[in-house]
JSON list of C-alpha atoms in Angstrom, two decimals:
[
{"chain": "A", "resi": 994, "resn": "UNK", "atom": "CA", "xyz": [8.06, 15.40, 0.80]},
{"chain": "A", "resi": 995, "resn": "UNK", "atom": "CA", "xyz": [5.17, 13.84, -0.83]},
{"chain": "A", "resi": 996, "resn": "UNK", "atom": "CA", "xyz": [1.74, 13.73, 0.55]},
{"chain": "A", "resi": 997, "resn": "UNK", "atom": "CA", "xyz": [-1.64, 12.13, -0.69]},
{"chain": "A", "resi": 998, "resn": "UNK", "atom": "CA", "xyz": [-5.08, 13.10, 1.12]},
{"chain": "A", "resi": 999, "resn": "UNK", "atom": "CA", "xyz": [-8.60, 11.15, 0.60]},
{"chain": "A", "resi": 1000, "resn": "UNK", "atom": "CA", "xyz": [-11.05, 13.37, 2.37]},
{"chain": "A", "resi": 1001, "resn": "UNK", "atom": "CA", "xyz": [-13.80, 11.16, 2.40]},
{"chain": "A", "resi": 1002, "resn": "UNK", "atom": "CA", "xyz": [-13.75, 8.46, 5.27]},
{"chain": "A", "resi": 1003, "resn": "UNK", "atom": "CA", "xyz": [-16.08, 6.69, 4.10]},
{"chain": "A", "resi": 1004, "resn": "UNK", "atom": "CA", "xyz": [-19.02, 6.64, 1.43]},
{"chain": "A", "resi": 1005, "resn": "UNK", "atom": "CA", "xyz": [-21.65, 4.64, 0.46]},
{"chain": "A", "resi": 1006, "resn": "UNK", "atom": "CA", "xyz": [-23.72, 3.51, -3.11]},
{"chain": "A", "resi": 1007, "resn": "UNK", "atom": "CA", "xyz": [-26.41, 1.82, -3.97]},
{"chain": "A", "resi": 1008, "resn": "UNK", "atom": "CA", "xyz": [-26.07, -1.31, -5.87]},
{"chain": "A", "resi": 1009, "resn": "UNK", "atom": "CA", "xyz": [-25.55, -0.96, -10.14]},
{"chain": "A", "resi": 1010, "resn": "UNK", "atom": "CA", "xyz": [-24.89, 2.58, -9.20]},
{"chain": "A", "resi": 1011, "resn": "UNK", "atom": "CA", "xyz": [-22.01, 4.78, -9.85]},
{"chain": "A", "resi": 1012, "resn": "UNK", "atom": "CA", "xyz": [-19.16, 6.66, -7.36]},
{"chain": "A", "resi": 1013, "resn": "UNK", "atom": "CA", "xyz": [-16.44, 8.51, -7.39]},
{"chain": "A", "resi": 1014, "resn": "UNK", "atom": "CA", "xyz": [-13.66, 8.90, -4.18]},
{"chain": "A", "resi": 1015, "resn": "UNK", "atom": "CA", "xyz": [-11.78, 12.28, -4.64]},
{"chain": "A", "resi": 1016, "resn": "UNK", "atom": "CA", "xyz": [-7.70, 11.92, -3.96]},
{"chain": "A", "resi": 1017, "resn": "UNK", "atom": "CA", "xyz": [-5.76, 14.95, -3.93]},
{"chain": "A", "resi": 1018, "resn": "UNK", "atom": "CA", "xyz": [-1.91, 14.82, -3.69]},
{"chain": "A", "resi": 1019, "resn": "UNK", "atom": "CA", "xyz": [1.21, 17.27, -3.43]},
{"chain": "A", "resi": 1020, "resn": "UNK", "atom": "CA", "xyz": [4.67, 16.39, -4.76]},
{"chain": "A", "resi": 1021, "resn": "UNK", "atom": "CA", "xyz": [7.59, 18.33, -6.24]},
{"chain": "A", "resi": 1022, "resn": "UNK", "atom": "CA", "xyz": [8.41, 16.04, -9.39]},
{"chain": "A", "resi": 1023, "resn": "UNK", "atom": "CA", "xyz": [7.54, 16.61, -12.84]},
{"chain": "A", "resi": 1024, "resn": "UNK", "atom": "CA", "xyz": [6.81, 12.38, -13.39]},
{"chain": "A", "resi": 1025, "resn": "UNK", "atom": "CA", "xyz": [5.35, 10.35, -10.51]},
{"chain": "A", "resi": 1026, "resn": "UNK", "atom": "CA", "xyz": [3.13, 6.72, -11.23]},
{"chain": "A", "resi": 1027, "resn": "UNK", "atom": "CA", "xyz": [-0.71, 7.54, -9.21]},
{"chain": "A", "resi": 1028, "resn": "UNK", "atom": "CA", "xyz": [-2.44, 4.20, -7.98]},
{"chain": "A", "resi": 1029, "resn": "UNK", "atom": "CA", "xyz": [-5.69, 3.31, -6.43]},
{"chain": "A", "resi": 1030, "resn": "UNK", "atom": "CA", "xyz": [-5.93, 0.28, -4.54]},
{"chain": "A", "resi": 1031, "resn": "UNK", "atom": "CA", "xyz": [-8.62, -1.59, -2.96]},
{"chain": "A", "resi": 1032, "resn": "UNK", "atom": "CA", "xyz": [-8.42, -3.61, 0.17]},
{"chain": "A", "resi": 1033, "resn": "UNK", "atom": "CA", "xyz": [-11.36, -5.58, 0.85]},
{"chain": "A", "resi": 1034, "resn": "UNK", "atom": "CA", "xyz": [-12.35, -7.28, 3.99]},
{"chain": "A", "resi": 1035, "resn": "UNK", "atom": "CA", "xyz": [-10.35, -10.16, 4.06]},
{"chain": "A", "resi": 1036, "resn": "UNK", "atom": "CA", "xyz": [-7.15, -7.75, 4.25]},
{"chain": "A", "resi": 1037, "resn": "UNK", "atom": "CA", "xyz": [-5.73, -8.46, 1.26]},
{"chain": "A", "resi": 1038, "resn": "UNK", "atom": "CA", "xyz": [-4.44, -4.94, -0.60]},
{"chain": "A", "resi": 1039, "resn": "UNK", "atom": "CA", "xyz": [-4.61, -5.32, -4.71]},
{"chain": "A", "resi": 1040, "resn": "UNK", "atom": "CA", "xyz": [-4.07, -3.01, -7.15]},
{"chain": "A", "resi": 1041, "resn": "UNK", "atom": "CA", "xyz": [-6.89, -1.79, -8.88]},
{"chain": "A", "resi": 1042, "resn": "UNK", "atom": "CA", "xyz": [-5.35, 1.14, -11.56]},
{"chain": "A", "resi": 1043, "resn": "UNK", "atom": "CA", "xyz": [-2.91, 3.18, -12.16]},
{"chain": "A", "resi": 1044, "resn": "UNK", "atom": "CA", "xyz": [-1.65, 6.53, -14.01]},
{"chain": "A", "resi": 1045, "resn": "UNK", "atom": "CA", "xyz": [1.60, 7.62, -15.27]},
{"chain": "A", "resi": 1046, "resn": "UNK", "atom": "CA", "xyz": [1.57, 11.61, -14.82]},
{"chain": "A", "resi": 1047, "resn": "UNK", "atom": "CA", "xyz": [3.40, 12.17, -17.99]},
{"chain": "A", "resi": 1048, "resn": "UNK", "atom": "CA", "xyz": [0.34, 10.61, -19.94]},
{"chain": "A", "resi": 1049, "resn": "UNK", "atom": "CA", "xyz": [-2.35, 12.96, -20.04]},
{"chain": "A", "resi": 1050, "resn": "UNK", "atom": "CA", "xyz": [-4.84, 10.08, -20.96]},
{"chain": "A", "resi": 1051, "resn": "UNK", "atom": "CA", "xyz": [-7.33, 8.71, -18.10]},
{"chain": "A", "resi": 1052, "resn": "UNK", "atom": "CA", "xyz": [-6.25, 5.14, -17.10]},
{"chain": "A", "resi": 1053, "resn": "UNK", "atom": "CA", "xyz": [-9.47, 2.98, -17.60]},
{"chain": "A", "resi": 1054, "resn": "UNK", "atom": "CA", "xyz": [-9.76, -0.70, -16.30]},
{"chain": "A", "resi": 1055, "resn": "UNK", "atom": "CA", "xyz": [-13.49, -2.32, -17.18]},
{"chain": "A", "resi": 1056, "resn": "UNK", "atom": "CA", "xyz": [-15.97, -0.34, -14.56]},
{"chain": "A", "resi": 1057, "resn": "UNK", "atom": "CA", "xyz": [-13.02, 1.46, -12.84]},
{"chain": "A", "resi": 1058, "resn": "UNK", "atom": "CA", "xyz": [-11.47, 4.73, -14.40]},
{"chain": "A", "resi": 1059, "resn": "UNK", "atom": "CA", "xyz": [-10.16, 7.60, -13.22]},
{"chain": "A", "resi": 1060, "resn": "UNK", "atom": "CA", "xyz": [-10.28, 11.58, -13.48]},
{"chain": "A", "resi": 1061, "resn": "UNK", "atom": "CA", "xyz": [-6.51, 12.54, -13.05]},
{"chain": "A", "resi": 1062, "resn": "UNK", "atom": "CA", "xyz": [-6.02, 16.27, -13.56]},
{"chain": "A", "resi": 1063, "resn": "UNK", "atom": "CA", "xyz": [-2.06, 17.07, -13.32]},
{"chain": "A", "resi": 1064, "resn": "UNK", "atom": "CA", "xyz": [-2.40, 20.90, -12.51]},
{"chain": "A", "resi": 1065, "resn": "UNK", "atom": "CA", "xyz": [-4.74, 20.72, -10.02]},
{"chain": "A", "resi": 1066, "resn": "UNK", "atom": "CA", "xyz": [-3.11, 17.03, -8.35]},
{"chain": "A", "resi": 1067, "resn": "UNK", "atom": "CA", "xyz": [-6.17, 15.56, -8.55]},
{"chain": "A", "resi": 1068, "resn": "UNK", "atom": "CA", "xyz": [-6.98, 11.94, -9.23]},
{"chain": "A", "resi": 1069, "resn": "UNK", "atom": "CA", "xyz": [-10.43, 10.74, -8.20]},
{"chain": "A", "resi": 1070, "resn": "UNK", "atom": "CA", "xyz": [-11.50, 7.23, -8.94]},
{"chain": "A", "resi": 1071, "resn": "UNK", "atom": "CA", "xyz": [-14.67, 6.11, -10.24]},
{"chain": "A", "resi": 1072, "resn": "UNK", "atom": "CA", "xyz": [-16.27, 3.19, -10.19]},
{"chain": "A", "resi": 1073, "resn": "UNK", "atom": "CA", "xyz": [-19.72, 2.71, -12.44]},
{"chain": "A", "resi": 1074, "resn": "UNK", "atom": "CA", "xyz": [-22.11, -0.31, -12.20]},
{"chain": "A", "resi": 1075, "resn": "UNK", "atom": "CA", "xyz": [-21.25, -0.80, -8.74]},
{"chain": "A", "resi": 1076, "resn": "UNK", "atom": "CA", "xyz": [-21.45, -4.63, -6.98]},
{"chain": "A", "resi": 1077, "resn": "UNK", "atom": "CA", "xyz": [-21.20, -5.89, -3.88]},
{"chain": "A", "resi": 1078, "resn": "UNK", "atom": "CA", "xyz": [-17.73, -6.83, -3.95]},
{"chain": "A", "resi": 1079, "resn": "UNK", "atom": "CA", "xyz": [-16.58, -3.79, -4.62]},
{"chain": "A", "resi": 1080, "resn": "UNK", "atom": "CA", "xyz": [-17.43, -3.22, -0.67]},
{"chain": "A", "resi": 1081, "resn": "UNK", "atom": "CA", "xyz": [-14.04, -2.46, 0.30]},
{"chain": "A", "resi": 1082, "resn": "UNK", "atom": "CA", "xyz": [-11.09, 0.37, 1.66]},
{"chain": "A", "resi": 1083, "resn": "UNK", "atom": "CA", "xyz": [-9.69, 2.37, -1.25]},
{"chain": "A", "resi": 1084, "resn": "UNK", "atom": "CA", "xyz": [-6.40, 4.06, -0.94]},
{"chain": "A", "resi": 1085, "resn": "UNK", "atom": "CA", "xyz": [-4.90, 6.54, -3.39]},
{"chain": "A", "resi": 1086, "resn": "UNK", "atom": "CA", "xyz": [-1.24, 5.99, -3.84]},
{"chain": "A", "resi": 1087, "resn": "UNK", "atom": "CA", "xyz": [1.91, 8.18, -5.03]},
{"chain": "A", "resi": 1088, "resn": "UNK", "atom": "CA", "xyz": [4.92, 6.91, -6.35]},
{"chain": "A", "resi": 1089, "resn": "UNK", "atom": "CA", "xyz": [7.87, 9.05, -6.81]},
{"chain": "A", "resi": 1090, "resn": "UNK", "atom": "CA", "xyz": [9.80, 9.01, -10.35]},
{"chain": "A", "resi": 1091, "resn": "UNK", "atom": "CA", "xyz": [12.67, 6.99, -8.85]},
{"chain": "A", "resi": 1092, "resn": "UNK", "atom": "CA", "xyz": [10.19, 4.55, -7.30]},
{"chain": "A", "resi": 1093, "resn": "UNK", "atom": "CA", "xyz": [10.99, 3.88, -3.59]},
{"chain": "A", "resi": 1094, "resn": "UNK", "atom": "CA", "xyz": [8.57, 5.97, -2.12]},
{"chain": "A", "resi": 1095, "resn": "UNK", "atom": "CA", "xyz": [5.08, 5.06, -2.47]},
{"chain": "A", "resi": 1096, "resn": "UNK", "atom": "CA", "xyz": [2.64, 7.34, -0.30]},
{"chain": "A", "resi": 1097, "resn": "UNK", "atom": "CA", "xyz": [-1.11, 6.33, 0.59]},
{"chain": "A", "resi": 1098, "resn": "UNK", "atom": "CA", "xyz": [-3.53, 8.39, 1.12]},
{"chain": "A", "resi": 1099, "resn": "UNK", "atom": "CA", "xyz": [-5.63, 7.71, 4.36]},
{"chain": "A", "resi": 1100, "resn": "UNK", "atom": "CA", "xyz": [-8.43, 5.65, 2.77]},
{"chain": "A", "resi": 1101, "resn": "UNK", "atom": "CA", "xyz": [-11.96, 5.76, 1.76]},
{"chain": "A", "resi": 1102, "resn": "UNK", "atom": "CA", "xyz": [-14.20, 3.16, 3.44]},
{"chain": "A", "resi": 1103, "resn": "UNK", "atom": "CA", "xyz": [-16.78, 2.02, 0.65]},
{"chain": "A", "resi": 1104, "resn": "UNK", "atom": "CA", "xyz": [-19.77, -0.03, 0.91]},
{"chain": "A", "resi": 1105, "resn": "UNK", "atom": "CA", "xyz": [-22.47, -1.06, -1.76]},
{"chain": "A", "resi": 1106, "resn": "UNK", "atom": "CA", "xyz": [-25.40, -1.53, -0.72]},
{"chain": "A", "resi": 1107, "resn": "UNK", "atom": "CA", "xyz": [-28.23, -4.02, -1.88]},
{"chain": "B", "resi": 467, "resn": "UNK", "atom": "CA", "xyz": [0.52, -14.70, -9.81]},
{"chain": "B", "resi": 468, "resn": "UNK", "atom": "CA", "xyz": [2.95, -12.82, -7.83]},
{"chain": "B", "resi": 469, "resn": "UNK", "atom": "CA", "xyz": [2.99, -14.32, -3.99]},
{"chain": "B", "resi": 470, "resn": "UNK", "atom": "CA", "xyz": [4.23, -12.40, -0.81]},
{"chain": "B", "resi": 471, "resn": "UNK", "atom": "CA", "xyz": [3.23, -14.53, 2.05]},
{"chain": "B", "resi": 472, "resn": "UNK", "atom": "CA", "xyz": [3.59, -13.25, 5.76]},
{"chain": "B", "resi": 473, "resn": "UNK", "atom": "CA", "xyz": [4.63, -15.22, 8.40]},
{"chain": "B", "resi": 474, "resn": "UNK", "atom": "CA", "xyz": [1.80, -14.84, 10.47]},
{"chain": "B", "resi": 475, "resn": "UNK", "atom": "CA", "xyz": [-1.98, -13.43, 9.92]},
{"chain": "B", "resi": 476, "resn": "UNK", "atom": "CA", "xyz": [-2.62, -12.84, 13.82]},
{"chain": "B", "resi": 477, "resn": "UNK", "atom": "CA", "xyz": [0.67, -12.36, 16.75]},
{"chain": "B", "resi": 478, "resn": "UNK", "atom": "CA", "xyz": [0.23, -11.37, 20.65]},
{"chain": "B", "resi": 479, "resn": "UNK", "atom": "CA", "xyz": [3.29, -10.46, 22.27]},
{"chain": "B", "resi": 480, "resn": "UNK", "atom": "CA", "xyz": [3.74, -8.89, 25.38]},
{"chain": "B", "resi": 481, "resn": "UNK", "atom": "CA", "xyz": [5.54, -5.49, 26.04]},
{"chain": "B", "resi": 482, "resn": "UNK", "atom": "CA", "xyz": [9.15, -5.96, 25.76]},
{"chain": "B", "resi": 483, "resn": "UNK", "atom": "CA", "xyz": [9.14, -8.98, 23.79]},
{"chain": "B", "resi": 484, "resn": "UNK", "atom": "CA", "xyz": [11.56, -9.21, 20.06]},
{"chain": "B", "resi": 485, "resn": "UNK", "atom": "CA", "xyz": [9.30, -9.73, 17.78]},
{"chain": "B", "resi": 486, "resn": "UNK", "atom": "CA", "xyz": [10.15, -10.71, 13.94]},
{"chain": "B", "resi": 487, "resn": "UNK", "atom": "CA", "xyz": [7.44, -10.27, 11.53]},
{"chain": "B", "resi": 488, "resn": "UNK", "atom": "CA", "xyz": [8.91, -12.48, 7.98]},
{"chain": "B", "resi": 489, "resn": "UNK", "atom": "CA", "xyz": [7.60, -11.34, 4.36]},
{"chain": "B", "resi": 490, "resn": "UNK", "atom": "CA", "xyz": [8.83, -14.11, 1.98]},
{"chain": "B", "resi": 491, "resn": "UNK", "atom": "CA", "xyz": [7.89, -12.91, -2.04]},
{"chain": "B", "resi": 492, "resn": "UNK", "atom": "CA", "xyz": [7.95, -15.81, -4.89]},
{"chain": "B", "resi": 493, "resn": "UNK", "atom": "CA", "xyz": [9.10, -13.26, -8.08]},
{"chain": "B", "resi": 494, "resn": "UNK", "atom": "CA", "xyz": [12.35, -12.75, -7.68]},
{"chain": "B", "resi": 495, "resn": "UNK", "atom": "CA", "xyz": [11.50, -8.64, -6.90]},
{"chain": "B", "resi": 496, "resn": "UNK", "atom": "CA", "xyz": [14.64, -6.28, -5.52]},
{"chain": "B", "resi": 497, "resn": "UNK", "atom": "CA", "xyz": [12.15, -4.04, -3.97]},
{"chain": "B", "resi": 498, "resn": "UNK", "atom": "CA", "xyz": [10.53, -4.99, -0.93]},
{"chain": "B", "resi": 499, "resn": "UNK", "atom": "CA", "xyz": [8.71, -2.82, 1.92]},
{"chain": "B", "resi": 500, "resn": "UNK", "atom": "CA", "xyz": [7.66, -2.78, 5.02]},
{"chain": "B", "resi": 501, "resn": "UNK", "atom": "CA", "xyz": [4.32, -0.72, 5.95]},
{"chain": "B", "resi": 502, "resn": "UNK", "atom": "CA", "xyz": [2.16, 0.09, 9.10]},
{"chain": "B", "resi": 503, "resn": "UNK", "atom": "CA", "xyz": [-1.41, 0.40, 8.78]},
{"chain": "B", "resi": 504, "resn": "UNK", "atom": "CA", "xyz": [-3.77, 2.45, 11.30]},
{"chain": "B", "resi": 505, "resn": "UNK", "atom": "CA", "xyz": [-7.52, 3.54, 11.09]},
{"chain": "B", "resi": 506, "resn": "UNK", "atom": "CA", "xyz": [-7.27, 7.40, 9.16]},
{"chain": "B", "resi": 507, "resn": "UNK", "atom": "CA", "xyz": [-3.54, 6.99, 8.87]},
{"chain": "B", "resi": 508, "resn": "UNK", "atom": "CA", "xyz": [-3.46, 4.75, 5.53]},
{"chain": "B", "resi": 509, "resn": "UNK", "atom": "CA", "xyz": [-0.07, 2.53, 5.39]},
{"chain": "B", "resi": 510, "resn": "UNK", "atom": "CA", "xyz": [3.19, 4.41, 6.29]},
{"chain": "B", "resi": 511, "resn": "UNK", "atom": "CA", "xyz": [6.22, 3.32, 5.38]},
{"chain": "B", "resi": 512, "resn": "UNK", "atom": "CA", "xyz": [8.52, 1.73, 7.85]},
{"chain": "B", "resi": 513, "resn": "UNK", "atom": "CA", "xyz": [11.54, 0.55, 6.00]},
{"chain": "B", "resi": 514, "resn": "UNK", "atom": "CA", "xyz": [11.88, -0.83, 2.19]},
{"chain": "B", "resi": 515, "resn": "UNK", "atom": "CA", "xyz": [15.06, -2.34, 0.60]},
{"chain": "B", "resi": 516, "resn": "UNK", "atom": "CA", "xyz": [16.47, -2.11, -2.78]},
{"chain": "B", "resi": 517, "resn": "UNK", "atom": "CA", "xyz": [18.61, -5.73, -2.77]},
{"chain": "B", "resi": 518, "resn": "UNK", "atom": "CA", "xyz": [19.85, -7.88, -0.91]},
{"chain": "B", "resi": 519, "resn": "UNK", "atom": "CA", "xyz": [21.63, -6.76, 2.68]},
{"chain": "B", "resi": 520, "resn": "UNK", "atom": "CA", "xyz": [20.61, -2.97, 1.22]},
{"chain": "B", "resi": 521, "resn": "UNK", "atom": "CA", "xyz": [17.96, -0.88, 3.22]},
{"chain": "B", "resi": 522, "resn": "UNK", "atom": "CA", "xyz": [16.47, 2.61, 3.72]},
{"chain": "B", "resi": 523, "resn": "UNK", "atom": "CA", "xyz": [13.98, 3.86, 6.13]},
{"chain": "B", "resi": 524, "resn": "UNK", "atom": "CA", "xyz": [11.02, 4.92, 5.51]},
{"chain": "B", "resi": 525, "resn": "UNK", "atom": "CA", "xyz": [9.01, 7.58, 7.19]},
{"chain": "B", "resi": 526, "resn": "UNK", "atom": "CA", "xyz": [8.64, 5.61, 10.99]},
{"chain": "B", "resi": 527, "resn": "UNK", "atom": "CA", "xyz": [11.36, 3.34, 11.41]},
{"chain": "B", "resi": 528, "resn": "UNK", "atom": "CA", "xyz": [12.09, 4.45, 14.76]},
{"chain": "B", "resi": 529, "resn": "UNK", "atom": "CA", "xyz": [11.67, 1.40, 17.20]},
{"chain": "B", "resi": 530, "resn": "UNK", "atom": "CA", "xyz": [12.16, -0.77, 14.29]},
{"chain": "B", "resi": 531, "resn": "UNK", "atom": "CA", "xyz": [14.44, -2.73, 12.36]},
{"chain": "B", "resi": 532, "resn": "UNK", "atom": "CA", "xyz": [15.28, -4.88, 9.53]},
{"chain": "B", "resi": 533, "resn": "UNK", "atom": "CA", "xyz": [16.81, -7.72, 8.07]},
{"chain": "B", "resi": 534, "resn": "UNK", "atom": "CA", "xyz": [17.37, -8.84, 4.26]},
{"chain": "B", "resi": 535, "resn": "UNK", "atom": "CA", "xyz": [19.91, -11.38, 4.03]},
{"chain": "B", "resi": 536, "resn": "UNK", "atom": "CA", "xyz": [18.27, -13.76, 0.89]},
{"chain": "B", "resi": 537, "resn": "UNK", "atom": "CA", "xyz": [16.31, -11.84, -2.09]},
{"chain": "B", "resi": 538, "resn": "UNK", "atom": "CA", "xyz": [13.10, -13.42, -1.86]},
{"chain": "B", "resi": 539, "resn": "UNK", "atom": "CA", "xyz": [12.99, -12.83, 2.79]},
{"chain": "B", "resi": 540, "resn": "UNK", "atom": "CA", "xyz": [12.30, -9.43, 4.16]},
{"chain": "B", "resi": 541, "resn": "UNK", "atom": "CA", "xyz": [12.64, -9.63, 7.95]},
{"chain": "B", "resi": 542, "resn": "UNK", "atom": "CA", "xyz": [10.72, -7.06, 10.45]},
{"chain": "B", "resi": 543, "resn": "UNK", "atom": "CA", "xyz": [12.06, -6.61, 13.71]},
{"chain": "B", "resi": 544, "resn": "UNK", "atom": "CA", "xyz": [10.62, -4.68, 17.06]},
{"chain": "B", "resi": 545, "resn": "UNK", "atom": "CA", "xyz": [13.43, -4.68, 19.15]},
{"chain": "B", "resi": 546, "resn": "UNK", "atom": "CA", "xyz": [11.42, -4.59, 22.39]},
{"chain": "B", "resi": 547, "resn": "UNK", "atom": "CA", "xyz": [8.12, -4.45, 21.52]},
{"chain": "B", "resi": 548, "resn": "UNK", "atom": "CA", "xyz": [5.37, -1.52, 22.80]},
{"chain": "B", "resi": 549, "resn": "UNK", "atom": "CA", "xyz": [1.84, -0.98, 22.82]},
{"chain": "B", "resi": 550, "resn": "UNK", "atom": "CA", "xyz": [1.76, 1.59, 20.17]},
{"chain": "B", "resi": 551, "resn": "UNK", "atom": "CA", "xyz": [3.25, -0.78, 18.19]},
{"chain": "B", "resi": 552, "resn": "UNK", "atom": "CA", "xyz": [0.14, -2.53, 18.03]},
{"chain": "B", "resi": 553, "resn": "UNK", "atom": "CA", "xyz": [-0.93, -2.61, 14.61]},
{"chain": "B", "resi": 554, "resn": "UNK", "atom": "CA", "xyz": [-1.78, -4.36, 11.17]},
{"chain": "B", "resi": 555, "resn": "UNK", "atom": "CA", "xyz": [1.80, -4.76, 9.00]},
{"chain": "B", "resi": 556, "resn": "UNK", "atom": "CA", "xyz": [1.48, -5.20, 5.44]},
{"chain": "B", "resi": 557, "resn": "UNK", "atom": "CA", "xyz": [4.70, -6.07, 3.75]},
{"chain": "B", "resi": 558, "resn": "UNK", "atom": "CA", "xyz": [4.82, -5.62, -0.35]},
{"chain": "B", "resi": 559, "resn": "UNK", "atom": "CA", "xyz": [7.25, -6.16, -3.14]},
{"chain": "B", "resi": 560, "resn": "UNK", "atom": "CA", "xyz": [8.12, -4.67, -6.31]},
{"chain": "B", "resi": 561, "resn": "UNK", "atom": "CA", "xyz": [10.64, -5.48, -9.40]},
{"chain": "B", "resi": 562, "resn": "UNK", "atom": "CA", "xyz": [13.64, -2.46, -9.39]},
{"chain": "B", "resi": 563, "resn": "UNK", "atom": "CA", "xyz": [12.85, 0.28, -12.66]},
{"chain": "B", "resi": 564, "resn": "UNK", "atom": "CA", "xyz": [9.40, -0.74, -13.03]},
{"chain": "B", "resi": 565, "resn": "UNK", "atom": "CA", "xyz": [7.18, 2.01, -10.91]},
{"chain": "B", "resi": 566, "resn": "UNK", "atom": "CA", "xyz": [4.44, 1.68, -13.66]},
{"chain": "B", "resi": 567, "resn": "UNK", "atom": "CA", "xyz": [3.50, -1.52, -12.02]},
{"chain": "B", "resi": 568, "resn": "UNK", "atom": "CA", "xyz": [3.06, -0.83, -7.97]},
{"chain": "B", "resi": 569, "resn": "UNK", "atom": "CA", "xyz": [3.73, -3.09, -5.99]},
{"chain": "B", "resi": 570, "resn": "UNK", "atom": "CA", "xyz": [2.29, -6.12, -4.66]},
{"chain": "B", "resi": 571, "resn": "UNK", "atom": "CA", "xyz": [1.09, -7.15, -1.17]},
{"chain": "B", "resi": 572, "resn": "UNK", "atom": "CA", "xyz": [0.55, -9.72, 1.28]},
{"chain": "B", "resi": 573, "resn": "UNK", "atom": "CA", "xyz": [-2.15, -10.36, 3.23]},
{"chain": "B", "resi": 574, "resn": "UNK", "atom": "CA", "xyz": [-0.86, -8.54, 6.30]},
{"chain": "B", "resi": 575, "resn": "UNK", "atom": "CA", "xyz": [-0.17, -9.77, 10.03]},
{"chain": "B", "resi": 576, "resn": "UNK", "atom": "CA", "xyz": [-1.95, -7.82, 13.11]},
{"chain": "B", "resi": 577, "resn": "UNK", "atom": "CA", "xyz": [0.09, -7.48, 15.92]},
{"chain": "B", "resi": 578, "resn": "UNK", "atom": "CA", "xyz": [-0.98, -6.96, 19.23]},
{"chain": "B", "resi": 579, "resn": "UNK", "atom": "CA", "xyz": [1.51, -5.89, 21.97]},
{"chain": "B", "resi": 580, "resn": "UNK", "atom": "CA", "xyz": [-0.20, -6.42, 25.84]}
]
C-alpha cells in the first residue's frame, strides 16, 4: 500500500511572499510519478506539477517548484511571489509505476493574504 | 483542453434513494476514476476503469458501484443511498501508459443524502 501525508492543514502567506507545504509519502516501488495539485474555491482540481522519481532533477513550473528528495520520500512544494489566486487546497499526489493508483495526500488549505 | 463534465454540481437525495452520479470526458482517455472527497481525508479512490465494460475498485467501493458501457461515460452508482455517503465526488480521467501526465478532473458534484 501506498500512502501520502500533508501535515499541515492549513497555512497562510503574505502577498509577493514565498511558501512551502511539506508532503511526505511511503511506497514500495522503485519508479512512481509525484503530483501537486491545487483546488481552488470554485472546486475545480488542476494540476499544478509533477515529478518522475527516476529523475533526480526538481520539476519547476514558473513560481511553483518543488524539493523532492527520493530517500527521505519527501516532496514539498513551493510557491515564490505568492498572489491571491493562488488562495486555494493543495494536495500531494502518488502515482504508482503502473498508473492506476493515484493517492492524495489530505490537503493543505492555503490562503494569501493582502 | 481536456473536458470531464459531471452530471450535476449540487444533488439531494433522500436515504434509500439509487442515485447515479455521470462523468462524461471529451479525449478519448481509457482511464477514468471515481473519487470521494472529505475535509482531512483528501480524495479516496472509489472505483477507476481501464476500458470500456473493465473496472477495479479502489480503496472504498463498498456501497458503491459502477458502470462503463461507452469510452468517453463513467457511471457512479449508490445502490441505496446513506448519510455517510454524503459527500463531494470528483470524477477524473487519464490516457492508458501515460502516468507522467496525471490525470484530469471535473468540477465535482456534492451529494447530500437526508
Amino acid at each position: 500500500a501506498q500512502t501520502v501525508t500533508q501535515s499541515q492543514p492549513e497555512m497562510s502567506v503574505q502577498e509577493a511572499e514565498t511558501v512551502t507545504l511539506s508532503c511526505t509519502y511511503d511506497t514500495s516501488e522503485s519508479n512512481y510519478y509525484l503530483f501537486w495539485y491545487k483546488q481552488p474555491p470554485s472546486r475545480q482540481m488542476i494540476l499544478v506539477i509533477r515529478q518522475e522519481a527516476y529523475k533526480q532533477q526538481n520539476a519547476t513550473e514558473n513560481r511553483f517548484s518543488v524539493n523532492f528528495q527520493k530517500a527521505a520520500k519527501s516532496f514539498s512544494l513551493k510557491i515564490s511571489d505568492s498572489q491571491l489566486g493562488d488562495t486555494a487546497m493543495y494536495f500531494c499526489a502518488l502515482l504508482n509505476n503502473a498508473g492506476n493508483m493515484l493517492t492524495f495526500g489530505g490537503g493543505t488549505r492555503l490562503m494569501v493574504k493582502p | 483542453d481536456v473536458k470531464v463534465t459531471q452530471s450535476s454540481r449540487y444533488l439531494v437525495k433522500r436515504t434509500g434513494e439509487k442515485v447515479f452520479l455521470e462523468c462524461v470526458q471529451d479525449m478519448d482517455h481509457e482511464n477514468m476514476f471515481w473519487y470521494r472527497q472529505d475535509p482531512g481525508l483528501g480524495l479516496r479512490l472509489i472505483y477507476f476503469s481501464y476500458d470500456v465494460k473493465m473496472k477495479e475498485k479502489g480503496d472504498i467501493p463498498e456501497g458503491y458501484s459502477v458502470s462503463r458501457e461507452k469510452k468517453e461515460r463513467f457511471s457512479l452508482i449508490l445502490e441505496s443511498a446513506s448519510t455517510n455517503q454524503t459527500s463531494m465526488y470528483l470524477c477524473a480521467s487519464r490516457a492508458a501508459g501515460t502516468g507522467e501526465i496525471g490525470q484530469y478532473f471535473g468540477p465535482g458534484t456534492r451529494l447530500t443524502v437526508t
